[in-house]
GROMACS .gro file of C-alpha atoms in nm:
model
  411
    1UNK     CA    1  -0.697  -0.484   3.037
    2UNK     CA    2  -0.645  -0.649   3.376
    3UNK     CA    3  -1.014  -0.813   3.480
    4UNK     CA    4  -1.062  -0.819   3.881
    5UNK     CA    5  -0.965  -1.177   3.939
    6UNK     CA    6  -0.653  -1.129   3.786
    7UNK     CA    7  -0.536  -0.876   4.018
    8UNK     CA    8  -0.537  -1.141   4.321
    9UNK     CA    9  -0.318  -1.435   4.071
   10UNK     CA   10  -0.031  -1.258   4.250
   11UNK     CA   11   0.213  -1.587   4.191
   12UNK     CA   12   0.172  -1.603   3.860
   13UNK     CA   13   0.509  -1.679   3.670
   14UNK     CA   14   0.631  -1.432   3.430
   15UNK     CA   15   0.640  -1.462   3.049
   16UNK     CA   16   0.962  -1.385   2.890
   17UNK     CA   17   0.953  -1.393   2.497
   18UNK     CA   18   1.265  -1.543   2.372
   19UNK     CA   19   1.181  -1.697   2.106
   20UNK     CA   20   1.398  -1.494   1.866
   21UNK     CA   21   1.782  -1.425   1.946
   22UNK     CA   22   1.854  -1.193   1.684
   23UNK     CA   23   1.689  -0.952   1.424
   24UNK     CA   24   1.877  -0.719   1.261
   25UNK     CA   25   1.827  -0.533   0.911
   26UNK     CA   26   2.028  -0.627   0.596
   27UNK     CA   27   2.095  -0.456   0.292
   28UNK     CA   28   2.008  -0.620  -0.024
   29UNK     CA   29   2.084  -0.391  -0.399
   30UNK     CA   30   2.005  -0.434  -0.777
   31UNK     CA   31   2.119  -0.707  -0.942
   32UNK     CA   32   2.416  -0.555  -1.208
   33UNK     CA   33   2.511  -0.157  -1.195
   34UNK     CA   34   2.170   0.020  -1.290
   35UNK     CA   35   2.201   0.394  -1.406
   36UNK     CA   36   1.844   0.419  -1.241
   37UNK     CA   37   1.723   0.615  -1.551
   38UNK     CA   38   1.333   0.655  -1.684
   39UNK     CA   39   1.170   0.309  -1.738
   40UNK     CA   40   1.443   0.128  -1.626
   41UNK     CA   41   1.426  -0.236  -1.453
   42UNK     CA   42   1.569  -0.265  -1.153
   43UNK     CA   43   1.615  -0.638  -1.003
   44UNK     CA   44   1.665  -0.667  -0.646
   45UNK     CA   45   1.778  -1.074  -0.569
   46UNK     CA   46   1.768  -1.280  -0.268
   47UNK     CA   47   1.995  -1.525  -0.272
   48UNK     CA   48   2.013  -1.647   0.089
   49UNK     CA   49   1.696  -1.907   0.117
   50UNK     CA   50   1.795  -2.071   0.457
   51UNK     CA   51   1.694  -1.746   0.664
   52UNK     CA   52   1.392  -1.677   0.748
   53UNK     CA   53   1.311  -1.310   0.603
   54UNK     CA   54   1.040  -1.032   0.756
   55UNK     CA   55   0.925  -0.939   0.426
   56UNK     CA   56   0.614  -0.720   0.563
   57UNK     CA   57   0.855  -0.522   0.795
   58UNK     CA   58   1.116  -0.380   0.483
   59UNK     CA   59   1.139  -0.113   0.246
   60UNK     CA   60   1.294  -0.025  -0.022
   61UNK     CA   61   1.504   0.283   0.059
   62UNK     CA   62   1.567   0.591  -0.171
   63UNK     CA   63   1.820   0.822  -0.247
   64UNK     CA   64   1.836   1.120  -0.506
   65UNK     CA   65   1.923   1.472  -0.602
   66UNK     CA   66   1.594   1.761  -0.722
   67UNK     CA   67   1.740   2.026  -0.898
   68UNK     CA   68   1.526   2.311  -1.012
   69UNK     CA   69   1.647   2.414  -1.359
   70UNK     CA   70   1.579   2.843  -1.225
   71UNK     CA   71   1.649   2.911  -0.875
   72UNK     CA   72   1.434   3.208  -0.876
   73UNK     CA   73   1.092   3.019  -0.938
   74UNK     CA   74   0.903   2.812  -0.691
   75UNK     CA   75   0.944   2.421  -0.707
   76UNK     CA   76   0.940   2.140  -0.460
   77UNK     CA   77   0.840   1.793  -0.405
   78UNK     CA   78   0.543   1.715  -0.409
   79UNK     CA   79   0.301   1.518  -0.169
   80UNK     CA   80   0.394   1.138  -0.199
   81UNK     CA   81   0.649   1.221  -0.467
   82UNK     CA   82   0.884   0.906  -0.367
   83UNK     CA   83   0.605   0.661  -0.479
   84UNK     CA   84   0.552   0.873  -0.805
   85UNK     CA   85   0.930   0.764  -0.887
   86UNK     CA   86   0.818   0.440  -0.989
   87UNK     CA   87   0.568   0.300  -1.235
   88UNK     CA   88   0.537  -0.042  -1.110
   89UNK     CA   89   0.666  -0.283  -0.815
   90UNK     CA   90   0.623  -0.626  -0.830
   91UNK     CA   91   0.740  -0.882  -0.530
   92UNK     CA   92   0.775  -1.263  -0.664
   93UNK     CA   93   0.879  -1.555  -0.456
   94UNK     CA   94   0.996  -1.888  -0.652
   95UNK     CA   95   0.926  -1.698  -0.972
   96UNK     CA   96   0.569  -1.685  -0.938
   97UNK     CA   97   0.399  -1.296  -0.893
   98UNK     CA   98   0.316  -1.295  -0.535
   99UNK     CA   99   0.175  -0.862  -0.550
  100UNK     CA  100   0.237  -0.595  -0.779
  101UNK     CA  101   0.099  -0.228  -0.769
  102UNK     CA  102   0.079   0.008  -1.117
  103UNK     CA  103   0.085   0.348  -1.056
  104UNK     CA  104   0.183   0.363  -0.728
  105UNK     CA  105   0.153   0.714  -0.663
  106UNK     CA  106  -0.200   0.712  -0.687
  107UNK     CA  107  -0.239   0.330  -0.540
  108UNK     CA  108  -0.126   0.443  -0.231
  109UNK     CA  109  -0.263   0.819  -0.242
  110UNK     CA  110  -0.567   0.622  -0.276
  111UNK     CA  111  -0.519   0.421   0.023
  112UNK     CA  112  -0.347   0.628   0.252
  113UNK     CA  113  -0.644   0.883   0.233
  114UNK     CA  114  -0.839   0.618   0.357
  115UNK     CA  115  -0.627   0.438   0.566
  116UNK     CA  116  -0.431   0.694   0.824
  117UNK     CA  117  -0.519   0.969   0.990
  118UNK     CA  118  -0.365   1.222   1.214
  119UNK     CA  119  -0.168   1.054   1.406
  120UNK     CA  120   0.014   0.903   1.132
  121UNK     CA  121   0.128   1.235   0.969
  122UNK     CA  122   0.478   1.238   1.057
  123UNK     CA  123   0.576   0.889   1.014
  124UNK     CA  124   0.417   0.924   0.674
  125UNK     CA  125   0.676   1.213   0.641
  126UNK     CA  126   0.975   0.957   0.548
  127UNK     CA  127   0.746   0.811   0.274
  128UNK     CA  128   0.710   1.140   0.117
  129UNK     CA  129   0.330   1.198   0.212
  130UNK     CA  130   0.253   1.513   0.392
  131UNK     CA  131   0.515   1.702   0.134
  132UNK     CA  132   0.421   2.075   0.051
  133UNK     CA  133   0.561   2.359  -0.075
  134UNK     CA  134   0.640   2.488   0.333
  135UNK     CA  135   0.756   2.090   0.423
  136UNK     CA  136   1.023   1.978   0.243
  137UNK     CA  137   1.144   1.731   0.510
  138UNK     CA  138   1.325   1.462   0.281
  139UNK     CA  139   1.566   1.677   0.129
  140UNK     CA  140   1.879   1.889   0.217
  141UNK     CA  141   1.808   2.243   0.030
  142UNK     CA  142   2.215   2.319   0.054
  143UNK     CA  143   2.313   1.991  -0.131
  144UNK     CA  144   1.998   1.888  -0.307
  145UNK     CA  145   2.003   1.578  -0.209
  146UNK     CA  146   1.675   1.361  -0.089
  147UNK     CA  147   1.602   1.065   0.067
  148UNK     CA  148   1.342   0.843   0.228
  149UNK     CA  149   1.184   0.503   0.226
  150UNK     CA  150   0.884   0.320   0.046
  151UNK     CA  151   0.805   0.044   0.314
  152UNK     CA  152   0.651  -0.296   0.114
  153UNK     CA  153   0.348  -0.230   0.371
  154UNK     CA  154   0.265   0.136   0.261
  155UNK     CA  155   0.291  -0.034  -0.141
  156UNK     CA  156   0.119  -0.351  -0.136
  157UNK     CA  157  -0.172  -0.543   0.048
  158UNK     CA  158   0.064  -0.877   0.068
  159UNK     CA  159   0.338  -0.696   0.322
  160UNK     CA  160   0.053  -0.500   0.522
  161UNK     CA  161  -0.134  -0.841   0.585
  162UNK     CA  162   0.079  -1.111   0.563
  163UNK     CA  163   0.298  -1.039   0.877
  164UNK     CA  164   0.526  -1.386   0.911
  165UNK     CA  165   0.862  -1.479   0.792
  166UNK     CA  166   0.944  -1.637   0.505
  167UNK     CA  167   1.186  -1.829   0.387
  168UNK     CA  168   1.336  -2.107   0.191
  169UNK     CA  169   1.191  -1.977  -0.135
  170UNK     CA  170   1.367  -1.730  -0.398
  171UNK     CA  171   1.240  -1.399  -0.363
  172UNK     CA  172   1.258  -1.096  -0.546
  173UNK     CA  173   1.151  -0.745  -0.586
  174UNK     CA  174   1.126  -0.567  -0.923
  175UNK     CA  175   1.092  -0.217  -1.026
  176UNK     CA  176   1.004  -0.059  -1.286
  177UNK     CA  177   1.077   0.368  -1.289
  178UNK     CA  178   0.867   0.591  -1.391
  179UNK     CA  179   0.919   0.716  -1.765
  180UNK     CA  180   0.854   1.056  -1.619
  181UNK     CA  181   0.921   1.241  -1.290
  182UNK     CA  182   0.667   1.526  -1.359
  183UNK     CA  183   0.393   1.382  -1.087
  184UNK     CA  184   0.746   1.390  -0.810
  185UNK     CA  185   0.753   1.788  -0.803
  186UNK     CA  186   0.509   2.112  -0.853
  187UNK     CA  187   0.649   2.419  -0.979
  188UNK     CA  188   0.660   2.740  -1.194
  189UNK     CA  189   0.951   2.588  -1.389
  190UNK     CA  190   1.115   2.228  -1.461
  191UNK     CA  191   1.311   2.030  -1.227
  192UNK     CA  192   1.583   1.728  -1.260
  193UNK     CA  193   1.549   1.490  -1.060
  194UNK     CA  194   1.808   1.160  -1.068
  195UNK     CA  195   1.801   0.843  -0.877
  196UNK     CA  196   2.144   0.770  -0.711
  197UNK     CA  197   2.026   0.460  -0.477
  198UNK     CA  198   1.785   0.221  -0.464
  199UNK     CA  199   1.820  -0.064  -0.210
  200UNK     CA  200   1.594  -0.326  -0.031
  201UNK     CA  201   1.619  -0.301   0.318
  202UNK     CA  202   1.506  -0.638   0.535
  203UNK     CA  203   1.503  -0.806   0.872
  204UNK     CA  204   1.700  -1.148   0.926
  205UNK     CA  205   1.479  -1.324   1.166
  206UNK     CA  206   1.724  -1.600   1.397
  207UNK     CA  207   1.490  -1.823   1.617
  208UNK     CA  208   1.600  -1.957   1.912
  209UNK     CA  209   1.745  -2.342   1.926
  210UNK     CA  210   1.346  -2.496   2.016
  211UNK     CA  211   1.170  -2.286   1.775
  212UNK     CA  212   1.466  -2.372   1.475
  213UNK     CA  213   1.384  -2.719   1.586
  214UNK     CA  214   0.989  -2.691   1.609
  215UNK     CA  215   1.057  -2.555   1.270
  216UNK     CA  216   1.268  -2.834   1.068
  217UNK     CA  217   1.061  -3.121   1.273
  218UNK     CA  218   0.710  -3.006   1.096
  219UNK     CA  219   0.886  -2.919   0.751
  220UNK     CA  220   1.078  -3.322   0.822
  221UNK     CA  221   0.717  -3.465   0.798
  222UNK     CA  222   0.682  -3.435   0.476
  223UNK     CA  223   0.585  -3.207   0.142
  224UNK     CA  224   0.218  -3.207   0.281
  225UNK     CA  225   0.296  -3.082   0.657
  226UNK     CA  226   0.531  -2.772   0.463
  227UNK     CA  227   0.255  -2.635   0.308
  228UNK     CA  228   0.146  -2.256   0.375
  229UNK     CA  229  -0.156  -2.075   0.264
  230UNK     CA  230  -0.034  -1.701   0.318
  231UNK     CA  231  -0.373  -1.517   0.286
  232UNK     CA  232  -0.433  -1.147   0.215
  233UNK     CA  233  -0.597  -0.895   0.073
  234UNK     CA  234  -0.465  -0.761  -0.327
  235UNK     CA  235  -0.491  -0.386  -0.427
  236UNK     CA  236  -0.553  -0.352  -0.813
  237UNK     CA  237  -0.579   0.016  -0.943
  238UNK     CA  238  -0.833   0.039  -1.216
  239UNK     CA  239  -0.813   0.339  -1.474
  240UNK     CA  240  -1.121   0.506  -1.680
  241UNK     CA  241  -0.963   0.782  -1.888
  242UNK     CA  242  -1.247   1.017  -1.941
  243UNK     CA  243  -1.626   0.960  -1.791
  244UNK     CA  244  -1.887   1.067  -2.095
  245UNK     CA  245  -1.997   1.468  -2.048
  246UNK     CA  246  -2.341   1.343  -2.002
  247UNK     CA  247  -2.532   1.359  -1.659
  248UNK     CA  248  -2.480   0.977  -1.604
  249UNK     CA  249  -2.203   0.747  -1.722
  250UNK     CA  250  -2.143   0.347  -1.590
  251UNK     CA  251  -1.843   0.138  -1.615
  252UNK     CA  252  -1.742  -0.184  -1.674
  253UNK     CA  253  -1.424  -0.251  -1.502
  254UNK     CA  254  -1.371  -0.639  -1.541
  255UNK     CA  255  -1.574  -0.958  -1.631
  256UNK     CA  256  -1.360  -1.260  -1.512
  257UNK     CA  257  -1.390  -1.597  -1.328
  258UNK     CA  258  -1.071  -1.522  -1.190
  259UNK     CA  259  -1.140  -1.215  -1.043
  260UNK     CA  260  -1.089  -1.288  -0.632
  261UNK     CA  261  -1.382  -1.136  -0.419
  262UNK     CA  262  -1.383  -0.774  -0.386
  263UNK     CA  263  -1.411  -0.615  -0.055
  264UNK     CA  264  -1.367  -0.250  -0.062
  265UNK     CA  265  -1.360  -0.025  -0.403
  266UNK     CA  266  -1.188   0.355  -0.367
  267UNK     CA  267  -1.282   0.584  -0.582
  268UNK     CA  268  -1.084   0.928  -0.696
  269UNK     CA  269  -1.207   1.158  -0.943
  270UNK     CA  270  -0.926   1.369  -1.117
  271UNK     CA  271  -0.877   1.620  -1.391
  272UNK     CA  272  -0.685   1.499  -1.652
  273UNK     CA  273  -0.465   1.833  -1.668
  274UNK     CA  274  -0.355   1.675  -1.307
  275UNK     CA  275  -0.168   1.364  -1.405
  276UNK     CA  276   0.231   1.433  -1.487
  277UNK     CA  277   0.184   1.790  -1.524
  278UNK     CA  278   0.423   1.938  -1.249
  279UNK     CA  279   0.215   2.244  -1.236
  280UNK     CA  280  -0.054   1.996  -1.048
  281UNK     CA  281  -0.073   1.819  -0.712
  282UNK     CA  282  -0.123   1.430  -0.867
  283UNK     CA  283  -0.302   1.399  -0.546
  284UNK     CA  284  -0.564   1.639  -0.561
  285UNK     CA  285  -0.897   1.453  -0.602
  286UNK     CA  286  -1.229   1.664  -0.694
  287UNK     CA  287  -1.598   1.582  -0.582
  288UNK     CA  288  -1.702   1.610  -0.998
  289UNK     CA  289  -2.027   1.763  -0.809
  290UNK     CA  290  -2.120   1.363  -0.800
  291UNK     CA  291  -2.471   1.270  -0.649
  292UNK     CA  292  -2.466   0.909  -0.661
  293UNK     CA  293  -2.209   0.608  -0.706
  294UNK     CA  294  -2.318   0.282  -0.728
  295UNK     CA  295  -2.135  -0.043  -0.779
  296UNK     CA  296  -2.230  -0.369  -0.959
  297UNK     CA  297  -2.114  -0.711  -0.868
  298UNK     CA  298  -2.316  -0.908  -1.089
  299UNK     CA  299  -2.686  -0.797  -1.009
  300UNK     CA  300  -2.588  -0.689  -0.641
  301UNK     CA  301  -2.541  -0.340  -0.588
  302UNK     CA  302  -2.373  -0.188  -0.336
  303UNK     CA  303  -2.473   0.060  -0.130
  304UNK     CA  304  -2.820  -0.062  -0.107
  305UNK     CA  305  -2.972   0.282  -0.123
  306UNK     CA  306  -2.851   0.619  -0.301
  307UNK     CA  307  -2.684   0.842  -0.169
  308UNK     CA  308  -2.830   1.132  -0.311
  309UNK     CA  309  -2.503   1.368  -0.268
  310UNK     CA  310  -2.502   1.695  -0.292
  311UNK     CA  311  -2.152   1.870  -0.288
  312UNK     CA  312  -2.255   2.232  -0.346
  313UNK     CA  313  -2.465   2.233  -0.011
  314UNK     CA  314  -2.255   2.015   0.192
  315UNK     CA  315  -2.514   1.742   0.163
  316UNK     CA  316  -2.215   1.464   0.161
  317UNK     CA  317  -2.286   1.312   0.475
  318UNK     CA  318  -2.326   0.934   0.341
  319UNK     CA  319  -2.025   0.932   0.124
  320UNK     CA  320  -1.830   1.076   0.447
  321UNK     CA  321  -1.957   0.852   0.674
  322UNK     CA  322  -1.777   0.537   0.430
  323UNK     CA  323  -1.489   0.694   0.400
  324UNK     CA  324  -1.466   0.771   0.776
  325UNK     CA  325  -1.567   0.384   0.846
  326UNK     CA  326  -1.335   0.217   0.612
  327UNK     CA  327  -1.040   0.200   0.913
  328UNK     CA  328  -1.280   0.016   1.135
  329UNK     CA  329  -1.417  -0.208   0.897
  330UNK     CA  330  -1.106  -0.289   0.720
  331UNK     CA  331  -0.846  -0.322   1.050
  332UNK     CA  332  -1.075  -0.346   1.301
  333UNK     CA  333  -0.959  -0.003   1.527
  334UNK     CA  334  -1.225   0.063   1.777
  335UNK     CA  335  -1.162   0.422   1.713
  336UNK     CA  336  -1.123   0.613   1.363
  337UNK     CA  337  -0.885   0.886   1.266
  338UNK     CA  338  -0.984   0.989   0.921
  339UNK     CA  339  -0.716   1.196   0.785
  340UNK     CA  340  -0.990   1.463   0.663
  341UNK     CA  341  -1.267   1.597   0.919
  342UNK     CA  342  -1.627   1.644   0.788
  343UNK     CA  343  -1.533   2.020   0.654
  344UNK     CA  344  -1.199   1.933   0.492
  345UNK     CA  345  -1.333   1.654   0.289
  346UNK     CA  346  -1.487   1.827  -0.016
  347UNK     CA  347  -1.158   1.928  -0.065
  348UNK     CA  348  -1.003   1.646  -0.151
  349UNK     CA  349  -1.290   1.381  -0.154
  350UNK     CA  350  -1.164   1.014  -0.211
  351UNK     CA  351  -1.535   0.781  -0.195
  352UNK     CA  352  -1.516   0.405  -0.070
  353UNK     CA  353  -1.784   0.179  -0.133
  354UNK     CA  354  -1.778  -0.151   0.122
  355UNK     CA  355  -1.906  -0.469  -0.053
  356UNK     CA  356  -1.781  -0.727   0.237
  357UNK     CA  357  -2.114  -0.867   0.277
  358UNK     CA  358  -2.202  -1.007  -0.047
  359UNK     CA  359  -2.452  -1.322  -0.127
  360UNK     CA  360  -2.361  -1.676  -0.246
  361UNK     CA  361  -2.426  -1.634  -0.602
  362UNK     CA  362  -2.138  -1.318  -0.591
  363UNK     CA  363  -1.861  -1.546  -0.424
  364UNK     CA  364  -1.927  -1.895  -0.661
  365UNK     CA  365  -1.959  -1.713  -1.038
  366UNK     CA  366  -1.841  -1.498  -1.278
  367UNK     CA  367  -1.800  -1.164  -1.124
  368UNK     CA  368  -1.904  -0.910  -1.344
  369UNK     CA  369  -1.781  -0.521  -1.169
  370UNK     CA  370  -1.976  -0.197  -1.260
  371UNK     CA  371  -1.985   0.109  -1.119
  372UNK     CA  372  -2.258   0.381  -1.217
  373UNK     CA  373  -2.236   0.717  -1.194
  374UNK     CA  374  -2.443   1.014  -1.146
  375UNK     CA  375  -2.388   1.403  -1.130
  376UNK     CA  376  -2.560   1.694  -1.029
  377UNK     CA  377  -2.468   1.862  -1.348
  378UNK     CA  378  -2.621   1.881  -1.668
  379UNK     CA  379  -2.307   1.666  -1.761
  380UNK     CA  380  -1.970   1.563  -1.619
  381UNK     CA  381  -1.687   1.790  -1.614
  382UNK     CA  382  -1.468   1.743  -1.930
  383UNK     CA  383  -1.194   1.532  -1.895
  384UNK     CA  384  -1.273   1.409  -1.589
  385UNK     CA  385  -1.081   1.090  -1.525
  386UNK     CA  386  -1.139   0.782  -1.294
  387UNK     CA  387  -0.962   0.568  -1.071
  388UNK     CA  388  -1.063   0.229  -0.864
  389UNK     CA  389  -0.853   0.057  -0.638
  390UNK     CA  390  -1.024  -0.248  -0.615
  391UNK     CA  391  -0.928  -0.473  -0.310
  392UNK     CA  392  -1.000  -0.849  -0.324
  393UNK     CA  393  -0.887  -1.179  -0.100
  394UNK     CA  394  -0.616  -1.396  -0.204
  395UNK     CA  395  -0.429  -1.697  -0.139
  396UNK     CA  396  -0.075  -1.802  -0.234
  397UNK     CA  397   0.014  -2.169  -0.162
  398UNK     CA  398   0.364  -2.159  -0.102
  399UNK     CA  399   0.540  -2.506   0.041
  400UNK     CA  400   0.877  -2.468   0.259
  401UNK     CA  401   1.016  -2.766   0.179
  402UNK     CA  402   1.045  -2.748  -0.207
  403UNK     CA  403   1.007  -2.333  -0.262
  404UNK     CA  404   0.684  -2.397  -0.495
  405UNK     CA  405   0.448  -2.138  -0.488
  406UNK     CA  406   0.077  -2.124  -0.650
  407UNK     CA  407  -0.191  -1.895  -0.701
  408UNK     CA  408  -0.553  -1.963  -0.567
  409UNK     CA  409  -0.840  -1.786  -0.640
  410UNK     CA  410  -1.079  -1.708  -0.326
  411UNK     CA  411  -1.482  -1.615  -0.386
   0.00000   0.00000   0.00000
């Protein structure tokens, strides 16, 4: 905004941002001729390492054919069903794991609850989110053909945070499809679905002459000026099969001195009959009547007090109010736009617990995660599963001048 003595600075010269001459999208596809079949590999190479590449801008776009195996019978794709294609995507540079995200259906279900809101909903649409049984925007009913992109932002925390070229470094993207497609579709009958493309779409970045040359005279000084410490923030999806049908129930996610610093832990409850049954939305979280969730790191627990939930009576207000927060904590927007209002949330509750501020003693040691549960119940539902997307700092060292890239652990 324009303060008052600006408005008088009337010969001010203008600021023209020329700094790159030329950005345009390239095409990049699997290494070999991939059938694209269940638990396949699929390899997608860079081979050009003197371009600088906008990595947090691509995507890897998707194209396919859903079949219903009896016309007659409802089927469709379901909400987010491009990300349930795939079991795992991994991103290296210079061999070395940069982010990967397992199960990314319900990584970025997960996420995207907590992450967008309303006025996201129909650029979500290409991704496959916002899918129902009346939307059906990604496919062509008369040929059966669908299509739509994954970008690396919506997948992993590395492309959403890390937002400057790279280059000089092999890079590489590797996925791994899902053994089944039954979390892609809901239905009264089975549906085939096949892959027919997969390809990793990316921006060439072309600087102009002075910033080619800013470039080469700082990489020129030497092995220690090339160095880059490319920090962001890691999403790692954490799985409890079953809690205990008892009225309380903790678990131990992960004891490790390599564990980076969590920030924010997302929590979904789901029945078990909901994951790759095609009669189920994958995405359809329940409230398991839960009064209280409470997470360890070490001996500090997070939130300070209970929240003494209460689903049956609406009494959810605390639980609300961190989900509602988590966009202004987490990017900083002045304003929020959950994607649920206050009423629409028991029906598909997703919980975040913030643990930014921690002490000393959490950052420097072995970080031993917990999270306790409580219910309302006499017990927990049967079969009630668990998921935690737990998401932690990192650092990758990565040096311009010789491709090496490194791992380093932040607390």
């Amino acid at each position: 905004m324009m303060t008052t003595s600006e408005k008088i600075e009337v010969f001010t010269e203008p600021i023209l941002d020329n700094s790159i001459v030329s950005l345009q999208e390239h095409t990049y596809k699997p290494y070999g001729s991939p059938k694209f079949q269940n638990s396949d590999e699929i390899r997608i190479p860079v081979h050009f390492q003197d371009i600088i590449l906008d990595i947090s801008e691509s995507y890897i776009y998707i194209e396919g054919t859903f079949e219903t195996t009896d016309a007659t019978k409802k089927c469709y794709l379901s909400n987010n069903s491009l990300a349930f294609l795939f079991d795992e995507i991994r991103y290296e540079m210079g061999g070395e794991k940069v982010a990967a995200v397992r199960k990314p259906g319900i990584t970025t279900a997960l996420k995207t609850m907590v992450s967008f809101g309303t006025a996201h909903t129909k650029p979500l649409l290409t991704c496959g989110w916002g899918l129902n049984e009346k939307k059906q925007d990604i496919l062509d009913l008369s040929s059966n053909i669908f299509s739509g992109k994954l970008p690396l932002k919506y997948l992993m925390g590395f492309a959403e945070d890390y937002t400057k070229g790279i280059f000089n470094v092999k890079q590489e993207l590797i996925i791994i499809i899902a053994r089944t497609f039954s979390n892609c579709y809901i239905g009264e009958v089975e549906a085939n679905i096949k892959i027919n493309k997969i390809e990793w779409k990316i921006r060439h970045i072309i600087p102009e002459d002075r910033q080619k040359l800013k470039i080469l005279s700082r990489i020129n000084k030497g092995s220690n000026s090339a160095n880059i410490h490319m920090t962001f923030r890691t999403w790692d999806l954490y799985e409890l099969p079953a809690l205990r049908e008892t009225s309380s129930d903790v678990w131990a996610i992960r004891t490790s001195t390599s564990l980076e610093k969590p920030r924010y832990i997302i929590i979904g409850f789901q029945d078990n009959n909901n994951s790759e049954n095609f009669k189920n939305n994958a995405t359809q979280f329940t409230s398991a009547n839960v009064s209280d969730i409470r997470v360890y790191l070490n001996s500090t627990v997070f939130p300070y007090e209970r929240w003494n939930l209460d689903f049956t009576k609406k009494l959810y207000a605390a639980a609300y109010y961190n989900y509602e927060n988590f966009q202004r904590s987490y990017y900083g927007r002045e304003f929020n736009d959950p994607m649920m209002h206050f009423g629409e949330y028991t029906k598909n509750p997703v919980f975040l617990v913030d643990c930014v501020h921690q002490t000393e003693n959490v950052k420097s040691s072995t970080v031993d995660v917990k999270i306790e549960f409580q219910t309302r119940d006499s017990k927990f539902p049967k079969d009630t599963k668990v998921y935690a997307l737990i998401i932690h700092d990192s650092i990758i060292n990565y040096n311009i001048l010789n491709g090496s890239v490194s791992n380093q652990s932040v607390f």
